[in-house]
Amino acid sequence: MTQAELAEKIGVSSKTISKWETAKGLPDISLLQPLAGALGISVIELMNGEYIINRNVSANMLRSKFYACPICGNAIHALGNTVVSCCGITLPALEAEEADDDHAVTIENVEDEHFITVHHPMTKQHYISFVVFVTSDRAQMVKLYPEGDAQTRLQLRGRGYLYYYCNRHGLFRKKI
Ligand SMILES: [Fe+2]
């Protein structure tokens, strides 16, 4: 798209577009929505300077992404890359780490379910916020609460990944 084409779409001069491109000026806030629309991106992507492309067209549970809001505790599960905003901030996709000694997990078989215990404090300041078991076609998410138990029962069908999120230390993952 040329400067003139973009300028015409949002009703400014091509000189104005040139100024933005050469960092001699910034778009007026009232132009953010029309500018994002003309470029075919979201306002969040425009502000971040990062274009999110989800190449995972058919989606795949095993490529799940998780997002957690540090302000309100919201938890979001997506099947690929996306732009997530909560409480006024853009949330990065959580990077899952292998379980460490401070976030160890045990899995016991109880009839047709599996009893998951994360060996971790559950205080108001430091706790496991959610547990998710993801297989190729389904996800079971369990919300845990401070001062409760870091335990839950899950139907573990097939192979997949057990994810659990500590509000201080981030996302952990164990292959099952
Ligand atoms: Fe922790």
PDB file of C-alpha atoms and ligand atoms in Angstrom:
ATOM      1  CA  MET A   1       0.000   0.000   0.000  1.00  0.00           C
ATOM      2  CA  THR A   2       1.416   3.413  -0.898  1.00  0.00           C
ATOM      3  CA  GLN A   3       1.429   6.384   1.476  1.00  0.00           C
ATOM      4  CA  ALA A   4      -1.187   8.039  -0.776  1.00  0.00           C
ATOM      5  CA  GLU A   5      -3.467   4.966  -0.675  1.00  0.00           C
ATOM      6  CA  LEU A   6      -3.281   4.734   3.121  1.00  0.00           C
ATOM      7  CA  ALA A   7      -3.745   8.504   3.435  1.00  0.00           C
ATOM      8  CA  GLU A   8      -6.907   8.386   1.358  1.00  0.00           C
ATOM      9  CA  LYS A   9      -8.335   5.472   3.373  1.00  0.00           C
ATOM     10  CA  ILE A  10      -8.097   7.327   6.685  1.00  0.00           C
ATOM     11  CA  GLY A  11      -8.609  10.875   5.451  1.00  0.00           C
ATOM     12  CA  VAL A  12      -5.181  12.456   6.046  1.00  0.00           C
ATOM     13  CA  SER A  13      -2.515  13.760   3.659  1.00  0.00           C
ATOM     14  CA  SER A  14       0.263  11.514   2.374  1.00  0.00           C
ATOM     15  CA  LYS A  15       2.683  13.988   3.951  1.00  0.00           C
ATOM     16  CA  THR A  16       1.206  13.053   7.347  1.00  0.00           C
ATOM     17  CA  ILE A  17       1.813   9.333   6.672  1.00  0.00           C
ATOM     18  CA  SER A  18       5.387  10.184   5.690  1.00  0.00           C
ATOM     19  CA  LYS A  19       5.870  11.995   9.025  1.00  0.00           C
ATOM     20  CA  TRP A  20       4.672   8.919  10.955  1.00  0.00           C
ATOM     21  CA  GLU A  21       6.945   6.616   8.969  1.00  0.00           C
ATOM     22  CA  THR A  22       9.988   8.760   9.617  1.00  0.00           C
ATOM     23  CA  ALA A  23       9.140   9.185  13.328  1.00  0.00           C
ATOM     24  CA  LYS A  24       8.609  12.936  12.980  1.00  0.00           C
ATOM     25  CA  GLY A  25       5.128  12.653  14.357  1.00  0.00           C
ATOM     26  CA  LEU A  26       2.566  10.233  15.753  1.00  0.00           C
ATOM     27  CA  PRO A  27      -1.047   9.610  14.718  1.00  0.00           C
ATOM     28  CA  ASP A  28      -3.726  11.404  16.681  1.00  0.00           C
ATOM     29  CA  ILE A  29      -5.499   9.060  19.092  1.00  0.00           C
ATOM     30  CA  SER A  30      -8.751   9.448  17.115  1.00  0.00           C
ATOM     31  CA  LEU A  31      -6.974   7.895  14.110  1.00  0.00           C
ATOM     32  CA  LEU A  32      -5.828   4.686  15.844  1.00  0.00           C
ATOM     33  CA  GLN A  33      -8.993   2.717  15.094  1.00  0.00           C
ATOM     34  CA  PRO A  34      -9.263   3.838  11.421  1.00  0.00           C
ATOM     35  CA  LEU A  35      -5.515   3.264  10.943  1.00  0.00           C
ATOM     36  CA  ALA A  36      -5.652  -0.251  12.411  1.00  0.00           C
ATOM     37  CA  GLY A  37      -8.736  -0.971  10.283  1.00  0.00           C
ATOM     38  CA  ALA A  38      -7.040   0.259   7.100  1.00  0.00           C
ATOM     39  CA  LEU A  39      -4.027  -1.960   7.842  1.00  0.00           C
ATOM     40  CA  GLY A  40      -6.206  -4.981   8.675  1.00  0.00           C
ATOM     41  CA  ILE A  41      -4.825  -5.349  12.220  1.00  0.00           C
ATOM     42  CA  SER A  42      -6.128  -4.761  15.744  1.00  0.00           C
ATOM     43  CA  VAL A  43      -5.423  -1.585  17.718  1.00  0.00           C
ATOM     44  CA  ILE A  44      -3.434  -3.721  20.190  1.00  0.00           C
ATOM     45  CA  GLU A  45      -1.202  -4.989  17.377  1.00  0.00           C
ATOM     46  CA  LEU A  46      -0.771  -1.426  16.129  1.00  0.00           C
ATOM     47  CA  MET A  47       0.267  -0.256  19.602  1.00  0.00           C
ATOM     48  CA  ASN A  48       2.584  -3.259  20.145  1.00  0.00           C
ATOM     49  CA  GLY A  49       4.202  -2.973  16.740  1.00  0.00           C
ATOM     50  CA  GLU A  50       3.775  -6.735  16.431  1.00  0.00           C
ATOM     51  CA  TYR A  51       1.602  -8.484  13.875  1.00  0.00           C
ATOM     52  CA  ILE A  52       0.127 -11.719  15.202  1.00  0.00           C
ATOM     53  CA  ILE A  53      -0.182 -14.395  12.536  1.00  0.00           C
ATOM     54  CA  ASN A  54      -1.772 -17.674  13.506  1.00  0.00           C
ATOM     55  CA  ARG A  55      -0.473 -20.170  10.961  1.00  0.00           C
ATOM     56  CA  ASN A  56      -2.061 -22.982  12.891  1.00  0.00           C
ATOM     57  CA  VAL A  57      -5.136 -22.817  10.639  1.00  0.00           C
ATOM     58  CA  SER A  58      -6.852 -25.987  11.797  1.00  0.00           C
ATOM     59  CA  ALA A  59      -5.847 -25.335  15.447  1.00  0.00           C
ATOM     60  CA  ASN A  60      -4.356 -28.020  17.630  1.00  0.00           C
ATOM     61  CA  MET A  61      -4.914 -28.547  21.321  1.00  0.00           C
ATOM     62  CA  LEU A  62      -1.313 -29.645  21.766  1.00  0.00           C
ATOM     63  CA  ARG A  63      -0.184 -26.185  20.639  1.00  0.00           C
ATOM     64  CA  SER A  64      -2.304 -24.570  23.346  1.00  0.00           C
ATOM     65  CA  LYS A  65      -1.304 -21.162  24.658  1.00  0.00           C
ATOM     66  CA  PHE A  66      -2.181 -19.883  28.105  1.00  0.00           C
ATOM     67  CA  TYR A  67      -2.461 -16.314  29.306  1.00  0.00           C
ATOM     68  CA  ALA A  68      -2.853 -15.152  32.915  1.00  0.00           C
ATOM     69  CA  CYS A  69      -3.773 -11.670  34.090  1.00  0.00           C
ATOM     70  CA  PRO A  70      -1.586 -10.624  37.060  1.00  0.00           C
ATOM     71  CA  ILE A  71      -4.176  -8.052  38.157  1.00  0.00           C
ATOM     72  CA  CYS A  72      -7.491  -9.922  38.267  1.00  0.00           C
ATOM     73  CA  GLY A  73      -6.322 -13.550  38.041  1.00  0.00           C
ATOM     74  CA  ASN A  74      -8.146 -14.191  34.755  1.00  0.00           C
ATOM     75  CA  ALA A  75      -6.942 -17.286  32.882  1.00  0.00           C
ATOM     76  CA  ILE A  76      -7.297 -17.672  29.129  1.00  0.00           C
ATOM     77  CA  HIS A  77      -6.733 -20.766  26.983  1.00  0.00           C
ATOM     78  CA  ALA A  78      -6.211 -20.380  23.219  1.00  0.00           C
ATOM     79  CA  LEU A  79      -5.428 -22.951  20.524  1.00  0.00           C
ATOM     80  CA  GLY A  80      -2.801 -20.754  18.877  1.00  0.00           C
ATOM     81  CA  ASN A  81      -1.233 -17.323  18.933  1.00  0.00           C
ATOM     82  CA  THR A  82      -3.582 -14.478  19.697  1.00  0.00           C
ATOM     83  CA  VAL A  83      -3.652 -10.987  21.167  1.00  0.00           C
ATOM     84  CA  VAL A  84      -5.081 -10.993  24.673  1.00  0.00           C
ATOM     85  CA  SER A  85      -5.743  -7.906  26.735  1.00  0.00           C
ATOM     86  CA  CYS A  86      -7.094  -7.900  30.296  1.00  0.00           C
ATOM     87  CA  CYS A  87      -7.339  -5.124  32.909  1.00  0.00           C
ATOM     88  CA  GLY A  88      -5.816  -2.731  30.364  1.00  0.00           C
ATOM     89  CA  ILE A  89      -2.620  -4.680  29.744  1.00  0.00           C
ATOM     90  CA  THR A  90      -1.584  -6.955  26.880  1.00  0.00           C
ATOM     91  CA  LEU A  91      -0.807 -10.413  28.184  1.00  0.00           C
ATOM     92  CA  PRO A  92       2.140 -12.364  26.751  1.00  0.00           C
ATOM     93  CA  ALA A  93       1.631 -16.078  26.099  1.00  0.00           C
ATOM     94  CA  LEU A  94       2.982 -17.986  29.104  1.00  0.00           C
ATOM     95  CA  GLU A  95       6.110 -20.044  28.452  1.00  0.00           C
ATOM     96  CA  ALA A  96       5.765 -23.445  30.114  1.00  0.00           C
ATOM     97  CA  GLU A  97       8.777 -24.773  32.011  1.00  0.00           C
ATOM     98  CA  GLU A  98       9.446 -28.307  33.138  1.00  0.00           C
ATOM     99  CA  ALA A  99       8.398 -28.900  36.750  1.00  0.00           C
ATOM    100  CA  ASP A 100      11.130 -27.975  39.268  1.00  0.00           C
ATOM    101  CA  ASP A 101      11.612 -29.080  42.892  1.00  0.00           C
ATOM    102  CA  ASP A 102       9.495 -26.197  44.207  1.00  0.00           C
ATOM    103  CA  HIS A 103       6.655 -27.051  41.814  1.00  0.00           C
ATOM    104  CA  ALA A 104       6.707 -30.839  41.851  1.00  0.00           C
ATOM    105  CA  VAL A 105       3.565 -32.750  40.953  1.00  0.00           C
ATOM    106  CA  THR A 106       2.426 -36.280  41.778  1.00  0.00           C
ATOM    107  CA  ILE A 107      -0.250 -38.207  39.944  1.00  0.00           C
ATOM    108  CA  GLU A 108      -2.050 -41.121  41.612  1.00  0.00           C
ATOM    109  CA  ASN A 109      -4.625 -43.384  39.975  1.00  0.00           C
ATOM    110  CA  VAL A 110      -7.993 -43.369  41.753  1.00  0.00           C
ATOM    111  CA  GLU A 111     -10.508 -45.592  39.910  1.00  0.00           C
ATOM    112  CA  ASP A 112     -10.924 -44.062  36.411  1.00  0.00           C
ATOM    113  CA  GLU A 113      -9.590 -40.718  37.538  1.00  0.00           C
ATOM    114  CA  HIS A 114      -6.188 -39.435  38.408  1.00  0.00           C
ATOM    115  CA  PHE A 115      -5.527 -37.522  41.547  1.00  0.00           C
ATOM    116  CA  ILE A 116      -3.191 -34.585  40.901  1.00  0.00           C
ATOM    117  CA  THR A 117      -1.251 -33.005  43.744  1.00  0.00           C
ATOM    118  CA  VAL A 118       1.061 -30.039  43.221  1.00  0.00           C
ATOM    119  CA  HIS A 119       3.466 -29.766  46.149  1.00  0.00           C
ATOM    120  CA  HIS A 120       3.245 -26.038  46.567  1.00  0.00           C
ATOM    121  CA  PRO A 121       2.041 -23.376  49.054  1.00  0.00           C
ATOM    122  CA  MET A 122      -1.527 -22.093  48.684  1.00  0.00           C
ATOM    123  CA  THR A 123      -1.290 -18.748  50.462  1.00  0.00           C
ATOM    124  CA  LYS A 124      -2.990 -15.567  49.246  1.00  0.00           C
ATOM    125  CA  GLN A 125       0.358 -14.296  47.968  1.00  0.00           C
ATOM    126  CA  HIS A 126       1.694 -17.464  46.380  1.00  0.00           C
ATOM    127  CA  TYR A 127      -0.497 -20.230  45.033  1.00  0.00           C
ATOM    128  CA  ILE A 128      -1.349 -22.531  42.143  1.00  0.00           C
ATOM    129  CA  SER A 129      -4.070 -20.713  40.238  1.00  0.00           C
ATOM    130  CA  PHE A 130      -5.160 -23.331  37.715  1.00  0.00           C
ATOM    131  CA  VAL A 131      -4.459 -26.816  36.420  1.00  0.00           C
ATOM    132  CA  VAL A 132      -5.175 -27.926  32.848  1.00  0.00           C
ATOM    133  CA  PHE A 133      -4.861 -31.323  31.228  1.00  0.00           C
ATOM    134  CA  VAL A 134      -4.615 -31.054  27.451  1.00  0.00           C
ATOM    135  CA  THR A 135      -4.851 -33.946  25.003  1.00  0.00           C
ATOM    136  CA  SER A 136      -5.153 -33.766  21.214  1.00  0.00           C
ATOM    137  CA  ASP A 137      -8.903 -33.180  21.300  1.00  0.00           C
ATOM    138  CA  ARG A 138      -9.854 -31.812  24.715  1.00  0.00           C
ATOM    139  CA  ALA A 139      -8.795 -29.751  27.697  1.00  0.00           C
ATOM    140  CA  GLN A 140      -9.924 -29.958  31.301  1.00  0.00           C
ATOM    141  CA  MET A 141      -9.266 -26.791  33.268  1.00  0.00           C
ATOM    142  CA  VAL A 142      -9.627 -26.652  37.044  1.00  0.00           C
ATOM    143  CA  LYS A 143      -9.474 -23.380  38.970  1.00  0.00           C
ATOM    144  CA  LEU A 144      -7.735 -23.552  42.320  1.00  0.00           C
ATOM    145  CA  TYR A 145      -7.973 -20.966  45.071  1.00  0.00           C
ATOM    146  CA  PRO A 146      -5.598 -19.622  47.722  1.00  0.00           C
ATOM    147  CA  GLU A 147      -6.027 -21.298  51.100  1.00  0.00           C
ATOM    148  CA  GLY A 148      -7.554 -24.313  49.326  1.00  0.00           C
ATOM    149  CA  ASP A 149      -5.714 -27.495  48.349  1.00  0.00           C
ATOM    150  CA  ALA A 150      -3.340 -27.724  45.427  1.00  0.00           C
ATOM    151  CA  GLN A 151      -5.119 -30.915  44.437  1.00  0.00           C
ATOM    152  CA  THR A 152      -7.708 -32.009  41.916  1.00  0.00           C
ATOM    153  CA  ARG A 153      -9.120 -35.056  40.142  1.00  0.00           C
ATOM    154  CA  LEU A 154      -8.935 -35.277  36.373  1.00  0.00           C
ATOM    155  CA  GLN A 155     -10.067 -37.824  33.842  1.00  0.00           C
ATOM    156  CA  LEU A 156      -6.782 -38.591  32.177  1.00  0.00           C
ATOM    157  CA  ARG A 157      -7.682 -40.029  28.799  1.00  0.00           C
ATOM    158  CA  GLY A 158      -4.864 -40.553  26.350  1.00  0.00           C
ATOM    159  CA  ARG A 159      -1.519 -38.830  26.282  1.00  0.00           C
ATOM    160  CA  GLY A 160      -1.078 -35.145  26.719  1.00  0.00           C
ATOM    161  CA  TYR A 161       0.332 -32.397  28.881  1.00  0.00           C
ATOM    162  CA  LEU A 162      -0.536 -31.396  32.391  1.00  0.00           C
ATOM    163  CA  TYR A 163      -0.122 -27.639  32.856  1.00  0.00           C
ATOM    164  CA  TYR A 164      -0.305 -25.778  36.157  1.00  0.00           C
ATOM    165  CA  TYR A 165       0.202 -22.122  36.849  1.00  0.00           C
ATOM    166  CA  CYS A 166       1.879 -20.556  39.894  1.00  0.00           C
ATOM    167  CA  ASN A 167       0.953 -16.888  40.312  1.00  0.00           C
ATOM    168  CA  ARG A 168       4.591 -16.047  41.141  1.00  0.00           C
ATOM    169  CA  HIS A 169       6.685 -18.492  39.154  1.00  0.00           C
ATOM    170  CA  GLY A 170       4.626 -18.997  36.014  1.00  0.00           C
ATOM    171  CA  LEU A 171       3.474 -21.974  34.007  1.00  0.00           C
ATOM    172  CA  PHE A 172       4.787 -25.519  34.453  1.00  0.00           C
ATOM    173  CA  ARG A 173       4.222 -28.499  32.245  1.00  0.00           C
ATOM    174  CA  LYS A 174       4.544 -32.253  32.631  1.00  0.00           C
ATOM    175  CA  LYS A 175       4.121 -34.766  29.822  1.00  0.00           C
ATOM    176  CA  ILE A 176       1.779 -37.613  30.673  1.00  0.00           C
TER     177      ILE A 176
HETATM  178 FE    FE B   1       5.539 -20.966  43.010  1.00  0.00          FE
END
